[in-house]
PDB file of C-alpha atoms in Angstrom:
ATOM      1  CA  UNK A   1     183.237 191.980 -11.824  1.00 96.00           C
ATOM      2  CA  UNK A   2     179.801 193.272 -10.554  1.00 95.00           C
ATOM      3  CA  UNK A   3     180.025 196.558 -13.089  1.00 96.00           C
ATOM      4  CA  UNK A   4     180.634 194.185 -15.883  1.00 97.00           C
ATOM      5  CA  UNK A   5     177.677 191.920 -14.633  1.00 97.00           C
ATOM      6  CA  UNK A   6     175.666 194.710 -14.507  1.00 97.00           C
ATOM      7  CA  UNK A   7     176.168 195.870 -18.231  1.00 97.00           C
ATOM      8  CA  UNK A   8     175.787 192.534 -19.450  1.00 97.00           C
ATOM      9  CA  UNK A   9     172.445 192.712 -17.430  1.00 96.00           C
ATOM     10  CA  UNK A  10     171.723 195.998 -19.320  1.00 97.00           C
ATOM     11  CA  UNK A  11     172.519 194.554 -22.787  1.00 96.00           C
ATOM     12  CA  UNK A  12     170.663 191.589 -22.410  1.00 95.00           C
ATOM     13  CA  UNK A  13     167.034 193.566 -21.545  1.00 94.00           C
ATOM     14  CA  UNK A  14     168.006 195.569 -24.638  1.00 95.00           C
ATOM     15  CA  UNK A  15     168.741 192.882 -27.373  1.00 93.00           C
ATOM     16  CA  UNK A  16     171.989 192.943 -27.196  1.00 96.00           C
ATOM     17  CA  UNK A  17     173.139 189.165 -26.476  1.00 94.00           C
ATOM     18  CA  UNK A  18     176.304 189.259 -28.269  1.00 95.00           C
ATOM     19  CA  UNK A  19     177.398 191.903 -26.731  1.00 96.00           C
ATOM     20  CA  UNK A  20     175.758 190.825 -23.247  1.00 96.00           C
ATOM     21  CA  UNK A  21     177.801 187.200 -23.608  1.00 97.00           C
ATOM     22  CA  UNK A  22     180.792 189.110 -24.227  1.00 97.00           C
ATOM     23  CA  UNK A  23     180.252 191.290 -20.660  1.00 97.00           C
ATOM     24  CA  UNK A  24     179.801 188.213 -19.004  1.00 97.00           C
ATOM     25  CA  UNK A  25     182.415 186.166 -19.738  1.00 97.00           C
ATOM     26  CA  UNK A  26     184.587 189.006 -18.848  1.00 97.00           C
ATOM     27  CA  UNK A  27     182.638 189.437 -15.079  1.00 97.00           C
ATOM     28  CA  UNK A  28     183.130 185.544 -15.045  1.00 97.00           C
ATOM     29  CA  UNK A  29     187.204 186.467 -15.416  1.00 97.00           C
ATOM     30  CA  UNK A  30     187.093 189.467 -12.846  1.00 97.00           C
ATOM     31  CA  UNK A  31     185.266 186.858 -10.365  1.00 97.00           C
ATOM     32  CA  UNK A  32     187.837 184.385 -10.486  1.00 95.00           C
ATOM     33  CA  UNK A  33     190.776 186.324  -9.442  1.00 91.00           C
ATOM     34  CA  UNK A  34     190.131 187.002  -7.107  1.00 92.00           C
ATOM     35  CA  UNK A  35     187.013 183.775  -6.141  1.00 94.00           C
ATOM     36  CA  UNK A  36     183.847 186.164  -5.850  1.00 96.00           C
ATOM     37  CA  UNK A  37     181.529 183.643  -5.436  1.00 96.00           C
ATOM     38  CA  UNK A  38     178.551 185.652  -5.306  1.00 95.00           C
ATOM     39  CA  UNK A  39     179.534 187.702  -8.229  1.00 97.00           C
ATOM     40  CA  UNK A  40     179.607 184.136 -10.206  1.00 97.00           C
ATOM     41  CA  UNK A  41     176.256 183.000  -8.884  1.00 97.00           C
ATOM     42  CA  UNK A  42     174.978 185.793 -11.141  1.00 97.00           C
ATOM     43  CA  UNK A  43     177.032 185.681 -13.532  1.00 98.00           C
ATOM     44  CA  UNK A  44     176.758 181.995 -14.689  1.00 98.00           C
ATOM     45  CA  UNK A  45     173.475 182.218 -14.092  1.00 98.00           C
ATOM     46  CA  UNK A  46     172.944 184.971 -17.044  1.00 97.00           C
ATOM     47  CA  UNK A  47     175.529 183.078 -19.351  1.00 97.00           C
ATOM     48  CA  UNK A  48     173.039 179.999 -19.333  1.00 97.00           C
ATOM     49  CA  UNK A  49     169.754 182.219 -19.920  1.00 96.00           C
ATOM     50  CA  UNK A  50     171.841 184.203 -22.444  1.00 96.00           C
ATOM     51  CA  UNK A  51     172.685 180.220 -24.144  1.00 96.00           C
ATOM     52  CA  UNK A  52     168.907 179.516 -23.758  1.00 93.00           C
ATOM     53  CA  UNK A  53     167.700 182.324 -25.724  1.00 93.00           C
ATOM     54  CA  UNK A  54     170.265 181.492 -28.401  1.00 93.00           C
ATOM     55  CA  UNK A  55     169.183 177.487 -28.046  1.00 92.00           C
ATOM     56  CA  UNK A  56     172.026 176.168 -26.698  1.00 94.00           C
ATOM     57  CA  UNK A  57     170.873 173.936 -24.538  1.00 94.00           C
ATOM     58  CA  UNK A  58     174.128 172.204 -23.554  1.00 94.00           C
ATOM     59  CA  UNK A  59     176.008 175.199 -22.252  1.00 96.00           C
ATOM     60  CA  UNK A  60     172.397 176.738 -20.453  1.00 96.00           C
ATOM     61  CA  UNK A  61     172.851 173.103 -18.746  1.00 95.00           C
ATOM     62  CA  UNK A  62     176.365 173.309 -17.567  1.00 97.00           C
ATOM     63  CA  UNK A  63     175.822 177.177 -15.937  1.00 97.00           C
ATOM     64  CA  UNK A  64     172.764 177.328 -14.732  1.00 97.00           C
ATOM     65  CA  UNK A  65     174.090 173.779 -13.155  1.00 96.00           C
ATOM     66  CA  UNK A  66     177.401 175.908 -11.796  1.00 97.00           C
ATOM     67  CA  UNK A  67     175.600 178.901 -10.923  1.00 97.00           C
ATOM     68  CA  UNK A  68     172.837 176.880  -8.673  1.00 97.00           C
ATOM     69  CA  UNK A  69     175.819 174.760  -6.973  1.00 97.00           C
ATOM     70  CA  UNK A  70     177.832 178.274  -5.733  1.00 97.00           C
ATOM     71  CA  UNK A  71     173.998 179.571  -4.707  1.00 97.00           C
ATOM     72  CA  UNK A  72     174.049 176.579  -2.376  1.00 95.00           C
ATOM     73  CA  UNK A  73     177.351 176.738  -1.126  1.00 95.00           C
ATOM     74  CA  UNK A  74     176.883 180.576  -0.604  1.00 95.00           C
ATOM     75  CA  UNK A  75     173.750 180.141   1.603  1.00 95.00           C
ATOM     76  CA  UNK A  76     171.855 183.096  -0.475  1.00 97.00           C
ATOM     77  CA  UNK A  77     168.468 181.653  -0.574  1.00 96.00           C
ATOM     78  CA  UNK A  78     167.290 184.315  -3.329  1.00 97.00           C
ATOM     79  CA  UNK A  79     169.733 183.531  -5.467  1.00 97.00           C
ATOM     80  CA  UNK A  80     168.946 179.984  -5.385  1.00 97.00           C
ATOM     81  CA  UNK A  81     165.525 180.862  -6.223  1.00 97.00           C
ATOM     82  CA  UNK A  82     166.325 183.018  -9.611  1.00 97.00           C
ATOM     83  CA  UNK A  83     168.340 179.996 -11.105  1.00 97.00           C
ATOM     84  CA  UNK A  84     165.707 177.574  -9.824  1.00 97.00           C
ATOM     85  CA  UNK A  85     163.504 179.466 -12.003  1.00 97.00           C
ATOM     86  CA  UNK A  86     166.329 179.648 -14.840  1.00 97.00           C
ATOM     87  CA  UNK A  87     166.568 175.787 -14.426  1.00 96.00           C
ATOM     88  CA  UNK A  88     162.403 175.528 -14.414  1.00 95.00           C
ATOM     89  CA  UNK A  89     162.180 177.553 -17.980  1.00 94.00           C
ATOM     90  CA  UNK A  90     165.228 175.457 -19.490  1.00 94.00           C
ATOM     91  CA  UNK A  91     163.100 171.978 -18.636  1.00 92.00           C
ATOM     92  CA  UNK A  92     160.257 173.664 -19.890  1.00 90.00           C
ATOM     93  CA  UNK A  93     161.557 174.507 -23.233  1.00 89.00           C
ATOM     94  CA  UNK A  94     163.353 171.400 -22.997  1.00 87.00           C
ATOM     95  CA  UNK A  95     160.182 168.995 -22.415  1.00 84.00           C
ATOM     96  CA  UNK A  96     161.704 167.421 -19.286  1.00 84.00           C
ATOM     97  CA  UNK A  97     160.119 166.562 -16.154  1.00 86.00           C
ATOM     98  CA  UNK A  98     160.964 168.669 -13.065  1.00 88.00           C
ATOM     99  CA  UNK A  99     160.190 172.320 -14.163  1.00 91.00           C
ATOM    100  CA  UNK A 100     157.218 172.471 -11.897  1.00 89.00           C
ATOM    101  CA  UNK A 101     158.888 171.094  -9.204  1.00 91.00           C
ATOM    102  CA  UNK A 102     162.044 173.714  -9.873  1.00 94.00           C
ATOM    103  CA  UNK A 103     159.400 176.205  -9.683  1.00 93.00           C
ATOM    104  CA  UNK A 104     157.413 175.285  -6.773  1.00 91.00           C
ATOM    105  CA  UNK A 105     160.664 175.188  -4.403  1.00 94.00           C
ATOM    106  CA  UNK A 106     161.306 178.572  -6.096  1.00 95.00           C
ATOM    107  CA  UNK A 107     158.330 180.090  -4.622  1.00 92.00           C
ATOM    108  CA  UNK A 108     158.819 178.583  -1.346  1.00 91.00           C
ATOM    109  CA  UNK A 109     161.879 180.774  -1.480  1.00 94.00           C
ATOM    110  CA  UNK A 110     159.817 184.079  -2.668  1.00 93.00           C
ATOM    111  CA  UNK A 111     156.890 184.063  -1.404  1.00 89.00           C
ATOM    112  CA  UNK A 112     157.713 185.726   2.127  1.00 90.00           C
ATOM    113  CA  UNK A 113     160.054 187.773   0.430  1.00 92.00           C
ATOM    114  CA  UNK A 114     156.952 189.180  -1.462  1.00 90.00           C
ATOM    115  CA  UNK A 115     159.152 189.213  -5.303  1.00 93.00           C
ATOM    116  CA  UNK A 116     157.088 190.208  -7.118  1.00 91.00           C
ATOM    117  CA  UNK A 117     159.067 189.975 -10.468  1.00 93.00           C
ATOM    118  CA  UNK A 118     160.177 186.322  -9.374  1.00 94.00           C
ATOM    119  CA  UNK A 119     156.796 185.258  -8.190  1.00 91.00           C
ATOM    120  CA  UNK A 120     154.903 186.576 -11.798  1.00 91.00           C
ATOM    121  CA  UNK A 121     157.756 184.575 -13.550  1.00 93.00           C
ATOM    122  CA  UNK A 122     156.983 181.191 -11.536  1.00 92.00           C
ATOM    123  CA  UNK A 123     153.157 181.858 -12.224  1.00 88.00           C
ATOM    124  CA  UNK A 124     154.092 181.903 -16.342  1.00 89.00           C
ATOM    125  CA  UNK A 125     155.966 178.457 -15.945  1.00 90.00           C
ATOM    126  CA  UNK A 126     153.261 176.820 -13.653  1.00 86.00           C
ATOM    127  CA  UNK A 127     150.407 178.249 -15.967  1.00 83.00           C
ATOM    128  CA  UNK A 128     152.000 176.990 -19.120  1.00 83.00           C
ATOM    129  CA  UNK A 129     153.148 173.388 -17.709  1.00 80.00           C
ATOM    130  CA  UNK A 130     149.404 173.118 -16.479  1.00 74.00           C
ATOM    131  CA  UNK A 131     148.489 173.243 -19.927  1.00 71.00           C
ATOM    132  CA  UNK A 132     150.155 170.834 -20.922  1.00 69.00           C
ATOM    133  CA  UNK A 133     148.633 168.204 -18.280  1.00 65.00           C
ATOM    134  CA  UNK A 134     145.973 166.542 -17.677  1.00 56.00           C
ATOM    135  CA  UNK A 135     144.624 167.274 -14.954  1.00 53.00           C
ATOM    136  CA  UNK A 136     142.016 165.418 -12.442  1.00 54.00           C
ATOM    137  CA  UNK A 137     138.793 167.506 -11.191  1.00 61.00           C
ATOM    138  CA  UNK A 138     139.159 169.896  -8.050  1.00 63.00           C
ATOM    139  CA  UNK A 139     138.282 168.228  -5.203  1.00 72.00           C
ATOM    140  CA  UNK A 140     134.645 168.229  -4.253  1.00 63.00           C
ATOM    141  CA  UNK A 141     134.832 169.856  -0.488  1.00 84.00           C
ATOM    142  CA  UNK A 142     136.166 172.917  -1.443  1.00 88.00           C
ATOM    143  CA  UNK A 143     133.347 175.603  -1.873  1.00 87.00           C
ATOM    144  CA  UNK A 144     133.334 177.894  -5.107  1.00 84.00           C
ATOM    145  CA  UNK A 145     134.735 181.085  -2.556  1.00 89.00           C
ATOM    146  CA  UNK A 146     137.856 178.803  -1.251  1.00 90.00           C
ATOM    147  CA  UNK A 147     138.594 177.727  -4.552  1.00 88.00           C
ATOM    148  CA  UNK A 148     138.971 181.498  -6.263  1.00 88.00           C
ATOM    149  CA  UNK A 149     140.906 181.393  -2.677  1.00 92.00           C
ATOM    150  CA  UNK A 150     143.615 178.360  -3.438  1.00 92.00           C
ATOM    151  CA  UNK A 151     143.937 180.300  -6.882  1.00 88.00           C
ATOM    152  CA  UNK A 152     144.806 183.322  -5.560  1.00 90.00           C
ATOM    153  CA  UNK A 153     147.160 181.706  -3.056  1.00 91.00           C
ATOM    154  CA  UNK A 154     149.167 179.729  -5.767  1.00 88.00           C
ATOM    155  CA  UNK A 155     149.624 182.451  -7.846  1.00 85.00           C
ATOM    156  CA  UNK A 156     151.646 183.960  -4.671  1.00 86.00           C
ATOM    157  CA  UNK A 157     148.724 186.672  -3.682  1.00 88.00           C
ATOM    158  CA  UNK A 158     149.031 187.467  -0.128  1.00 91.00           C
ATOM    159  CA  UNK A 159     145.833 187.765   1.845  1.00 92.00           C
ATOM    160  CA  UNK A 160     145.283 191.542   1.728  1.00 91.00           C
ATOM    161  CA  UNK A 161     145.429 191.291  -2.293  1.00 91.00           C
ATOM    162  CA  UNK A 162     143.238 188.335  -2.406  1.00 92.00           C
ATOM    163  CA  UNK A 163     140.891 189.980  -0.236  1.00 90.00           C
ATOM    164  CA  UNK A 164     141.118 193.148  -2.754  1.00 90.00           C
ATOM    165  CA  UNK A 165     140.797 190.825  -5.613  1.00 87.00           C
ATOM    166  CA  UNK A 166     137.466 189.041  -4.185  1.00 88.00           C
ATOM    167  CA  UNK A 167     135.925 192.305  -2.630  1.00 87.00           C
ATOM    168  CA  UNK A 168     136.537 190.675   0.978  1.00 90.00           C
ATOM    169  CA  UNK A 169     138.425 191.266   4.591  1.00 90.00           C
ATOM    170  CA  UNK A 170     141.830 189.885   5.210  1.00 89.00           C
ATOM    171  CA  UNK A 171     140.359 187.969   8.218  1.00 90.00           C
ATOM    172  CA  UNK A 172     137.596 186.397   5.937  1.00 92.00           C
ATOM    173  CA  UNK A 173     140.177 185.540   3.478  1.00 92.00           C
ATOM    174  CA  UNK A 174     142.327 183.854   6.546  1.00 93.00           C
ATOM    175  CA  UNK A 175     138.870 181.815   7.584  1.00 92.00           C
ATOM    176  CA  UNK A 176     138.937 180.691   4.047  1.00 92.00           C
ATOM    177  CA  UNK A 177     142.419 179.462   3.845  1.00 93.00           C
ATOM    178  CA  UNK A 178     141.651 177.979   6.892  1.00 93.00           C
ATOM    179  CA  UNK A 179     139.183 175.497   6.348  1.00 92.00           C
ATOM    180  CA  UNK A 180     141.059 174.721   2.589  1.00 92.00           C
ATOM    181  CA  UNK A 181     144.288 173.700   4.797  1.00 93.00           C
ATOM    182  CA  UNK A 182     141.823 171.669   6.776  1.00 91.00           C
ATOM    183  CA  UNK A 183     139.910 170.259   3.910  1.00 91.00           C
ATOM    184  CA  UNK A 184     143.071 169.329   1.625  1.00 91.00           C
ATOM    185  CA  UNK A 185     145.549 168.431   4.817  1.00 90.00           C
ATOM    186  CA  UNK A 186     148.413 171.081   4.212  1.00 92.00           C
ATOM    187  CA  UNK A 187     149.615 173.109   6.058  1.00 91.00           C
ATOM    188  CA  UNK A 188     151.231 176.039   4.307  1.00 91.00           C
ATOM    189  CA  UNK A 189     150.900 178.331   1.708  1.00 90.00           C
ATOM    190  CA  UNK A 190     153.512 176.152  -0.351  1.00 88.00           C
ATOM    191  CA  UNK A 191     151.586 172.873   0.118  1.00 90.00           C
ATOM    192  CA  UNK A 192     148.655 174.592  -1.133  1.00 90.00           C
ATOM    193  CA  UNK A 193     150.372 175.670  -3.836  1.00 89.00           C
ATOM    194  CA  UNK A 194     151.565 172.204  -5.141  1.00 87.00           C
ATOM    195  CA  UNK A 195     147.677 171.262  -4.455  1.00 89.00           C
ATOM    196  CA  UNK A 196     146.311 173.410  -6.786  1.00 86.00           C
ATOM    197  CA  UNK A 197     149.079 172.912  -9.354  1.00 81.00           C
ATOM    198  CA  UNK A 198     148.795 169.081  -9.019  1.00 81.00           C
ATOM    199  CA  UNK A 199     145.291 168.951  -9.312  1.00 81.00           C
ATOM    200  CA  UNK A 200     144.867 171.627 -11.811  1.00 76.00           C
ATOM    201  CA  UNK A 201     143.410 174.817  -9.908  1.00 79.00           C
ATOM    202  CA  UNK A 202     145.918 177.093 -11.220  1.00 70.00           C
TER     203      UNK A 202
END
């Protein structure tokens, strides 16, 4: 079941979706006898992104819905983060409300698990659904430095990289986040984070 996952992984990054859909319908079979339930996390998981690139909606619906149910019943936190972002880019295409949401409990999930690849894929939904909104002004007590700060931070930048990015310490870039947790009343990274997407910082 996982060596058949794993090709229709392969032949999806290379084109290949008929061929892809085929591979994972036949790791879905291998999974269910006998029940691999992590095996089918992934699994149903790539059949709905493989119906979303082919715009069938309906079907993305029904496994991403599967695959996000066996994540949760699993326990496996990272999983349940990759088809929370699955789920975030299907409302997205879809116009519905929610994809920012999806996305922001994603990268509760990934952000102290530093992935990368997952993080950069929740920036590209958050950045696109900002665009699409209206947004209200940034709040007035936050200096210039602590916004490029709340940026940095909702774009899942730890604060060694932020400090590389704005030519500062780590401990100066901690002093900043400070005072914006202070200033804004949150109190982590994540809170933050919904901050700057709600009020249009990203």
């Amino acid at each position: 079941a996982n060596n058949e996952l794993a090709w229709a992984r392969w032949r999806q990054v290379h084109g290949e979706a008929d061929n892809a859909w085929d591979r994972v319908n036949q790791a879905i079979r291998f999974a269910n006898a006998p029940h691999q339930p992590l095996v089918l996390v992934g699994a149903h998981r790539l059949k709905g992104e493989l119906a979303l690139d082919s715009g069938d909606v309906a079907v993305a619906s029904e496994e991403l819905a599967r695959s996000l149910e066996l994540a949760t019943a699993c326990g496996v936190p990272f999983e349940r983060a990759l088809t929370l972002i699955a789920l975030a880019r299907l409302r997205a295409i879809t116009s519905e409300e929610g994809a920012a949401d999806l996305a922001l409990e994603a990268m509760a999930i990934c952000q102290p698990l530093h992935a990368r690849s997952a993080l950069t894929r929740i920036d590209e939904i958050l950045m696109a659904d900002a665009k699409t909104r209206a947004r209200p002004e940034p709040p007035s007590g936050l200096t210039t430095r602590e916004l490029d700060v709340l940026q940095l931070v909702a774009r899942g930048l730890t604060d060694a990289e932020i400090g590389e990015q704005l030519f500062i310490s780590s401990r100066t870039v901690s002093q900043h986040l400070r005072s914006v947790y202070g200033k804004l009343d949150v109190r982590s990274r994540t809170e933050a984070t919904r901050f700057a997407y709600e009020h249009g910082i990203l």
